[in-house]
Short mmCIF file of C-alpha atoms and ligand atoms in Angstrom, two decimals:
data_model
loop_
_atom_site.label_atom_id
_atom_site.label_comp_id
_atom_site.label_asym_id
_atom_site.label_seq_id
_atom_site.Cartn_x
_atom_site.Cartn_y
_atom_site.Cartn_z
CA UNK A 22 15.74 87.19 107.99
CA UNK A 23 19.01 86.99 109.91
CA UNK A 24 20.56 84.67 107.34
CA UNK A 25 20.26 87.36 104.68
CA UNK A 26 23.25 89.46 103.75
CA UNK A 27 23.52 92.62 105.84
CA UNK A 28 26.48 94.06 103.95
CA UNK A 29 29.28 93.18 101.58
CA UNK A 30 32.75 94.59 102.12
CA UNK A 31 35.25 94.38 99.29
CA UNK A 32 38.80 93.60 100.32
CA UNK A 33 41.95 93.53 98.25
CA UNK A 34 42.50 90.34 96.22
CA UNK A 35 45.91 88.94 95.23
CA UNK A 36 45.02 88.52 91.55
CA UNK A 37 43.89 92.07 91.05
CA UNK A 38 40.17 91.51 91.66
CA UNK A 39 38.74 92.52 95.06
CA UNK A 40 36.88 89.87 97.10
CA UNK A 41 33.37 90.68 98.33
CA UNK A 42 32.94 89.40 101.88
CA UNK A 43 29.26 88.62 102.55
CA UNK A 44 28.24 89.28 106.15
CA UNK A 45 24.78 88.27 107.36
CA UNK A 46 22.45 89.94 109.85
CA UNK A 47 23.11 87.05 112.26
CA UNK A 48 26.87 87.62 112.02
CA UNK A 49 26.35 91.26 113.02
CA UNK A 50 23.95 90.34 115.84
CA UNK A 51 26.55 87.89 117.21
CA UNK A 52 29.17 90.65 117.16
CA UNK A 53 26.85 93.09 118.96
CA UNK A 54 26.01 90.47 121.62
CA UNK A 55 29.72 89.93 122.22
CA UNK A 56 30.43 93.65 122.40
CA UNK A 57 27.59 94.18 124.87
CA UNK A 58 29.10 91.52 127.10
CA UNK A 59 32.50 93.20 127.10
CA UNK A 60 31.77 96.94 127.21
CA UNK A 61 29.79 98.18 130.20
CA UNK A 62 28.59 101.61 129.15
CA UNK A 63 25.46 103.44 130.26
CA UNK A 64 23.11 105.08 127.73
CA UNK A 65 24.36 108.52 126.82
CA UNK A 66 27.96 107.38 126.36
CA UNK A 67 29.96 108.89 123.52
CA UNK A 68 31.76 106.70 121.01
CA UNK A 69 34.21 107.71 118.32
CA UNK A 70 33.79 106.95 114.64
CA UNK A 71 37.23 107.10 113.05
CA UNK A 72 36.58 104.59 110.26
CA UNK A 73 34.85 105.38 107.00
CA UNK A 74 32.07 103.19 105.68
CA UNK A 75 34.31 101.16 103.36
CA UNK A 76 36.10 99.82 106.44
CA UNK A 77 34.21 97.07 108.30
CA UNK A 78 35.42 98.40 111.66
CA UNK A 79 32.86 101.18 111.18
CA UNK A 80 30.07 98.61 111.61
CA UNK A 81 30.91 97.88 115.24
CA UNK A 82 31.02 101.57 116.14
CA UNK A 83 27.74 102.48 114.48
CA UNK A 84 25.57 99.57 115.52
CA UNK A 85 27.04 98.99 118.96
CA UNK A 86 26.61 102.67 119.82
CA UNK A 87 23.11 103.07 118.42
CA UNK A 88 21.80 99.81 119.89
CA UNK A 89 23.05 100.76 123.35
CA UNK A 90 21.82 104.33 123.58
CA UNK A 91 25.14 106.01 122.87
CA UNK A 92 26.02 108.96 120.68
CA UNK A 93 28.23 108.30 117.71
CA UNK A 94 30.80 111.07 117.33
CA UNK A 95 32.01 111.12 113.74
CA UNK A 96 35.39 112.78 113.54
CA UNK A 97 35.53 115.58 110.97
CA UNK A 98 38.07 114.78 108.28
CA UNK A 99 40.29 117.69 109.33
CA UNK A 100 40.62 116.37 112.90
CA UNK A 101 41.06 112.73 111.93
CA UNK A 102 44.84 112.88 111.58
CA UNK A 103 45.13 114.66 114.93
CA UNK A 104 42.05 113.88 117.06
CA UNK A 105 43.53 115.12 120.37
CA UNK A 106 41.33 118.18 120.76
CA UNK A 107 38.27 116.29 119.55
CA UNK A 108 38.57 113.59 122.25
CA UNK A 109 38.86 116.23 124.98
CA UNK A 110 36.19 118.57 123.60
CA UNK A 111 33.59 115.84 123.02
CA UNK A 112 34.47 113.93 126.23
CA UNK A 113 34.68 110.63 124.35
CA UNK A 114 34.10 107.50 126.50
CA UNK A 115 34.75 104.81 123.91
CA UNK A 116 37.66 105.19 121.52
CA UNK A 117 38.19 102.86 118.55
CA UNK A 118 40.94 103.31 115.97
CA UNK A 119 43.89 101.67 114.31
CA UNK A 120 47.14 101.97 116.30
CA UNK A 121 48.61 104.10 113.50
CA UNK A 122 46.44 106.99 114.64
CA UNK A 123 48.16 106.86 118.03
CA UNK A 124 51.50 107.00 116.24
CA UNK A 125 50.38 110.23 114.54
CA UNK A 126 49.42 111.72 117.90
CA UNK A 127 52.71 110.66 119.42
CA UNK A 128 54.71 112.29 116.61
CA UNK A 129 52.72 115.50 116.96
CA UNK A 130 53.30 115.62 120.72
CA UNK A 131 49.69 114.91 121.71
CA UNK A 132 50.29 111.88 123.85
CA UNK A 133 51.07 113.38 127.22
CA UNK A 134 50.11 111.70 130.51
CA UNK A 135 46.55 112.36 131.61
CA UNK A 136 45.47 114.10 128.39
CA UNK A 137 42.46 111.92 127.71
CA UNK A 138 40.75 111.61 131.09
CA UNK A 139 37.27 110.90 129.72
CA UNK A 140 38.18 107.63 128.00
CA UNK A 141 36.78 104.49 129.61
CA UNK A 142 37.63 102.07 126.80
CA UNK A 143 40.33 102.40 124.17
CA UNK A 144 39.94 99.75 121.55
CA UNK A 145 42.62 99.13 118.93
CA UNK A 146 42.21 96.85 115.97
CA UNK A 147 43.19 96.29 112.38
CA UNK A 148 46.96 95.98 112.70
CA UNK A 149 49.58 94.98 115.28
CA UNK A 150 49.54 97.09 118.45
CA UNK A 151 53.07 97.78 119.63
CA UNK A 152 53.71 97.65 123.39
CA UNK A 153 55.26 101.14 123.36
CA UNK A 154 52.13 102.50 121.67
CA UNK A 155 49.90 100.80 124.23
CA UNK A 156 52.08 102.07 127.13
CA UNK A 157 51.98 105.65 125.90
CA UNK A 158 48.21 105.53 125.35
CA UNK A 159 47.66 104.01 128.77
CA UNK A 160 49.43 106.98 130.39
CA UNK A 161 47.49 109.44 128.27
CA UNK A 162 44.16 107.77 129.11
CA UNK A 163 44.66 106.75 132.75
CA UNK A 164 41.00 106.16 133.63
CA UNK A 165 40.27 103.48 131.08
CA UNK A 166 41.41 100.19 129.60
CA UNK A 167 43.60 99.65 126.54
CA UNK A 168 42.36 96.66 124.56
CA UNK A 169 43.72 94.93 121.48
CA UNK A 170 41.16 93.33 119.16
CA UNK A 171 41.87 91.03 116.26
CA UNK A 172 39.84 89.72 113.38
CA UNK A 173 39.48 89.68 109.62
CA UNK A 174 36.48 91.07 107.72
CA UNK A 175 35.55 87.42 107.01
CA UNK A 176 34.76 86.94 110.72
CA UNK A 177 32.80 90.19 111.13
CA UNK A 178 34.99 92.99 112.48
CA UNK A 179 36.81 91.27 115.39
CA UNK A 180 36.78 87.95 117.23
CA UNK A 181 39.47 88.07 119.87
CA UNK A 182 40.41 90.39 122.69
CA UNK A 183 43.36 91.19 124.93
CA UNK A 184 43.21 93.69 127.75
CA UNK A 185 46.69 95.16 128.17
CA UNK A 186 47.74 95.67 131.76
CA UNK A 187 49.66 98.55 133.34
CA UNK A 188 52.22 96.09 134.66
CA UNK A 189 53.01 94.65 131.25
CA UNK A 190 55.30 97.33 129.84
CA UNK A 191 58.35 95.21 130.65
CA UNK A 192 56.78 91.85 129.80
CA UNK A 193 58.34 90.15 126.78
CA UNK A 194 55.92 89.56 123.93
CA UNK A 195 56.86 88.42 120.42
CA UNK A 196 58.30 91.45 118.54
CA UNK A 197 57.00 93.65 121.41
CA UNK A 198 53.52 93.36 119.96
CA UNK A 199 50.54 93.21 122.38
CA UNK A 200 48.93 89.71 122.21
CA UNK A 201 45.69 89.23 120.32
CA UNK A 202 44.43 87.25 123.30
CA UNK A 203 41.56 84.84 123.42
CA UNK A 204 38.41 84.41 121.30
CA UNK A 205 35.16 86.16 122.18
CA UNK A 206 32.19 84.07 123.39
CA UNK A 207 30.83 81.50 120.95
CA UNK A 208 34.09 81.39 118.99
CA UNK A 209 37.04 79.08 118.66
CA UNK A 210 40.49 80.00 117.42
CA UNK A 211 42.89 77.17 116.65
CA UNK A 212 46.42 77.14 115.25
CA UNK A 213 46.81 74.76 112.31
CA UNK A 214 49.67 73.51 110.17
CA UNK A 215 49.94 73.28 106.36
CA UNK A 216 47.75 70.16 106.33
CA UNK A 217 44.99 71.71 108.45
CA UNK A 218 46.05 69.60 111.46
CA UNK A 219 46.10 71.24 114.88
CA UNK A 220 49.62 72.59 115.45
CA UNK A 221 51.66 71.55 118.49
CA UNK A 222 51.20 73.55 121.68
CA UNK A 223 54.46 75.48 121.30
CA UNK A 224 54.40 75.71 117.51
CA UNK A 225 53.63 78.66 115.29
CA UNK A 226 50.52 77.97 113.22
CA UNK A 227 47.90 79.62 111.03
CA UNK A 228 44.87 80.95 112.89
CA UNK A 229 41.61 79.21 111.95
CA UNK A 230 38.37 80.61 113.34
CA UNK A 231 34.90 79.13 113.79
CA UNK A 232 31.79 80.61 115.39
CA UNK A 233 28.73 82.74 114.87
CA UNK A 234 30.61 85.67 113.34
CA UNK A 235 32.16 83.63 110.51
CA UNK A 236 30.74 84.99 107.25
CA UNK A 237 29.11 83.22 104.32
CA UNK A 238 32.15 83.59 102.10
CA UNK A 239 32.91 85.61 99.00
CA UNK A 240 30.33 86.99 96.60
CA UNK A 241 30.16 85.02 93.33
CA UNK A 242 33.37 83.17 94.07
CA UNK A 243 32.66 79.63 95.22
CA UNK A 244 36.19 78.51 94.49
CA UNK A 245 37.90 81.12 96.65
CA UNK A 246 35.28 80.57 99.36
CA UNK A 247 35.90 76.81 99.35
CA UNK A 248 39.65 77.29 99.66
CA UNK A 249 39.52 79.24 102.94
CA UNK A 250 36.11 78.44 104.49
CA UNK A 251 36.62 74.75 105.27
CA UNK A 252 35.55 71.80 107.40
CA UNK A 253 38.36 70.46 109.56
CA UNK A 254 39.11 66.72 109.60
CA UNK A 255 39.51 66.78 113.41
CA UNK A 256 36.25 68.62 114.08
CA UNK A 257 33.26 66.26 114.20
CA UNK A 258 30.75 69.12 114.40
CA UNK A 259 29.55 70.75 111.19
CA UNK A 260 31.41 73.99 111.89
CA UNK A 261 32.98 75.98 109.10
CA UNK A 262 36.46 77.29 109.85
CA UNK A 263 37.91 80.37 108.22
CA UNK A 264 41.63 80.07 107.49
CA UNK A 265 42.95 83.57 108.14
CA UNK A 266 46.48 83.45 106.69
CA UNK A 267 47.69 84.98 109.98
CA UNK A 268 50.47 83.16 111.81
CA UNK A 269 50.47 83.12 115.61
CA UNK A 270 51.61 81.19 118.67
CA UNK A 271 50.41 80.75 122.24
CA UNK A 272 52.28 82.35 125.11
CA UNK A 273 52.55 81.02 128.67
CA UNK A 274 49.26 82.65 129.68
CA UNK A 275 47.40 80.83 126.89
CA UNK A 276 46.99 84.03 124.87
CA UNK A 277 47.69 84.12 121.16
CA UNK A 278 50.52 86.32 119.97
CA UNK A 279 50.47 87.55 116.38
CA UNK A 280 53.60 86.70 114.42
CA UNK A 281 53.15 87.57 110.74
CA UNK A 282 51.17 86.95 107.57
CA UNK A 283 51.60 83.71 105.68
CA UNK A 284 51.20 85.50 102.35
CA UNK A 285 51.95 88.92 100.86
CA UNK A 286 48.99 90.71 102.43
CA UNK A 287 49.99 93.88 104.26
CA UNK A 288 48.30 96.64 106.20
CA UNK A 289 48.75 100.36 105.76
CA UNK A 290 47.05 102.31 108.56
CA UNK A 291 44.83 99.25 109.03
CA UNK A 292 43.91 99.02 105.33
CA UNK A 293 44.25 95.52 103.96
CA UNK A 294 46.26 95.35 100.77
CA UNK A 295 47.36 92.36 98.70
CA UNK A 296 50.68 93.32 97.18
CA UNK A 297 49.82 91.11 94.17
CA UNK A 298 46.87 93.34 93.38
CA UNK A 299 49.08 96.41 93.02
CA UNK A 300 51.67 94.45 91.04
CA UNK A 301 49.04 93.18 88.65
CA UNK A 302 47.68 96.70 88.11
CA UNK A 303 51.19 98.04 87.51
CA UNK A 304 51.91 95.23 85.06
CA UNK A 305 48.69 96.01 83.22
CA UNK A 306 49.62 99.69 82.98
CA UNK A 307 53.13 99.06 81.67
CA UNK A 308 51.98 96.39 79.24
CA UNK A 309 53.54 93.07 80.03
CA UNK A 310 56.76 94.21 81.69
CA UNK A 311 57.55 93.20 85.25
CA UNK A 312 56.59 94.92 88.51
CA UNK A 313 57.52 94.17 92.10
CA UNK A 314 56.13 96.00 95.12
CA UNK A 315 58.04 95.97 98.41
CA UNK A 316 56.64 97.17 101.75
CA UNK A 317 58.72 99.70 103.70
CA UNK A 318 58.49 99.12 107.47
CA UNK A 319 59.20 101.45 110.40
CA UNK A 320 61.14 100.48 113.54
CA UNK A 321 58.08 98.60 114.89
CA UNK A 322 57.83 96.49 111.73
CA UNK A 323 54.70 98.37 110.68
CA UNK A 324 54.32 99.15 106.99
CA UNK A 325 54.36 102.88 106.37
CA UNK A 326 54.75 102.96 102.60
CA UNK A 327 55.27 100.86 99.49
CA UNK A 328 58.08 100.97 96.98
CA UNK A 329 57.40 99.77 93.43
CA UNK A 330 60.05 98.57 90.99
CA UNK A 331 58.98 98.33 87.36
CA UNK A 332 60.86 97.29 84.26
CA UNK A 333 60.13 99.32 81.16
CA UNK A 334 61.44 98.61 77.69
P1 AMP B 427 40.58 93.40 107.69
O1 AMP B 427 39.93 92.25 107.01
O2 AMP B 427 40.80 94.57 106.81
O3 AMP B 427 39.92 93.74 108.97
O4 AMP B 427 42.05 92.89 108.06
C1 AMP B 427 42.23 91.75 108.83
C2 AMP B 427 43.70 91.48 109.04
O5 AMP B 427 44.28 92.57 109.77
C3 AMP B 427 43.95 90.25 109.88
O6 AMP B 427 43.88 89.08 109.11
C4 AMP B 427 45.35 90.56 110.41
O7 AMP B 427 46.33 90.27 109.44
C5 AMP B 427 45.29 92.07 110.63
N1 AMP B 427 44.91 92.40 112.01
C6 AMP B 427 43.70 92.79 112.45
N2 AMP B 427 43.73 93.06 113.77
C7 AMP B 427 44.99 92.81 114.19
C8 AMP B 427 45.66 92.89 115.44
N3 AMP B 427 45.05 93.30 116.55
N4 AMP B 427 46.97 92.54 115.49
C9 AMP B 427 47.61 92.12 114.38
N5 AMP B 427 47.04 92.04 113.17
C10 AMP B 427 45.75 92.39 113.06
#
């Protein structure tokens, strides 16, 4: 039955307890239908698997590849931090990773023009994609597209897409971050204000998402589910909207540009972390004293490490 749960992914929770996102078979089928519409690959294609099974991005790679006659190429752990040789050796067609992996390659000197000729699609997701990263990758993989995908686990892997163009290296985007674009088929993304009203056209607002990939909510947590999976007063249909906590705005082309988080959630190499969860664990360990965790960001505003301050008697 498609309405049954296909998998549950646990994500970091601000109070110290992880949230179990329940994704149904129908949610996954909707994702696969959308991916099939976007990626034109013939059976026999080779797709990368850079994500481990605790990361929901692994779902798209496995099931999209297997349901379309492709070969899933699971990167050995040793090559994961520097996959340059692997991409060339295995003649990968479809690449999917967090942008941080590209940063590793760049630092190690493995992002030279024309290096990755086999790539037809390069798909980045999970954290902001910097324009410089996209430009460098585009030169390294000249025969394919560079695409930025956005979406929380609660909406099944990803729900929006932006295809970055060769001519856009000098285009001004917010914080030089590649836009997250427009929703995939059968989805709506709307920017809302604090009162769940639709934000003004030029205003920054929180992204709310409805559509067939929106999950059932959190396992055994009706209260948390009710607070972010909501009906909207302005929507007369019975759609449920997931309030993402991501702030964005529209640009002149009608694409959404990611601005920031509304809360203290951060990403490290695409991993979702609620700072409150670490603070609460630290407080537990040091028995009642205070703990504050601060993200350390690189020149692109991307979190590379965390610094913890604790008070001890
Ligand atoms: P997760 O549930 O682990 O997939 O994390 C989802 C969160 O990652 C989103 O709510 C965003 O904050 C962030 N995110 C995912 N994709 C992108 C992207 N392309 N650009 C910016 N942030 C992203």
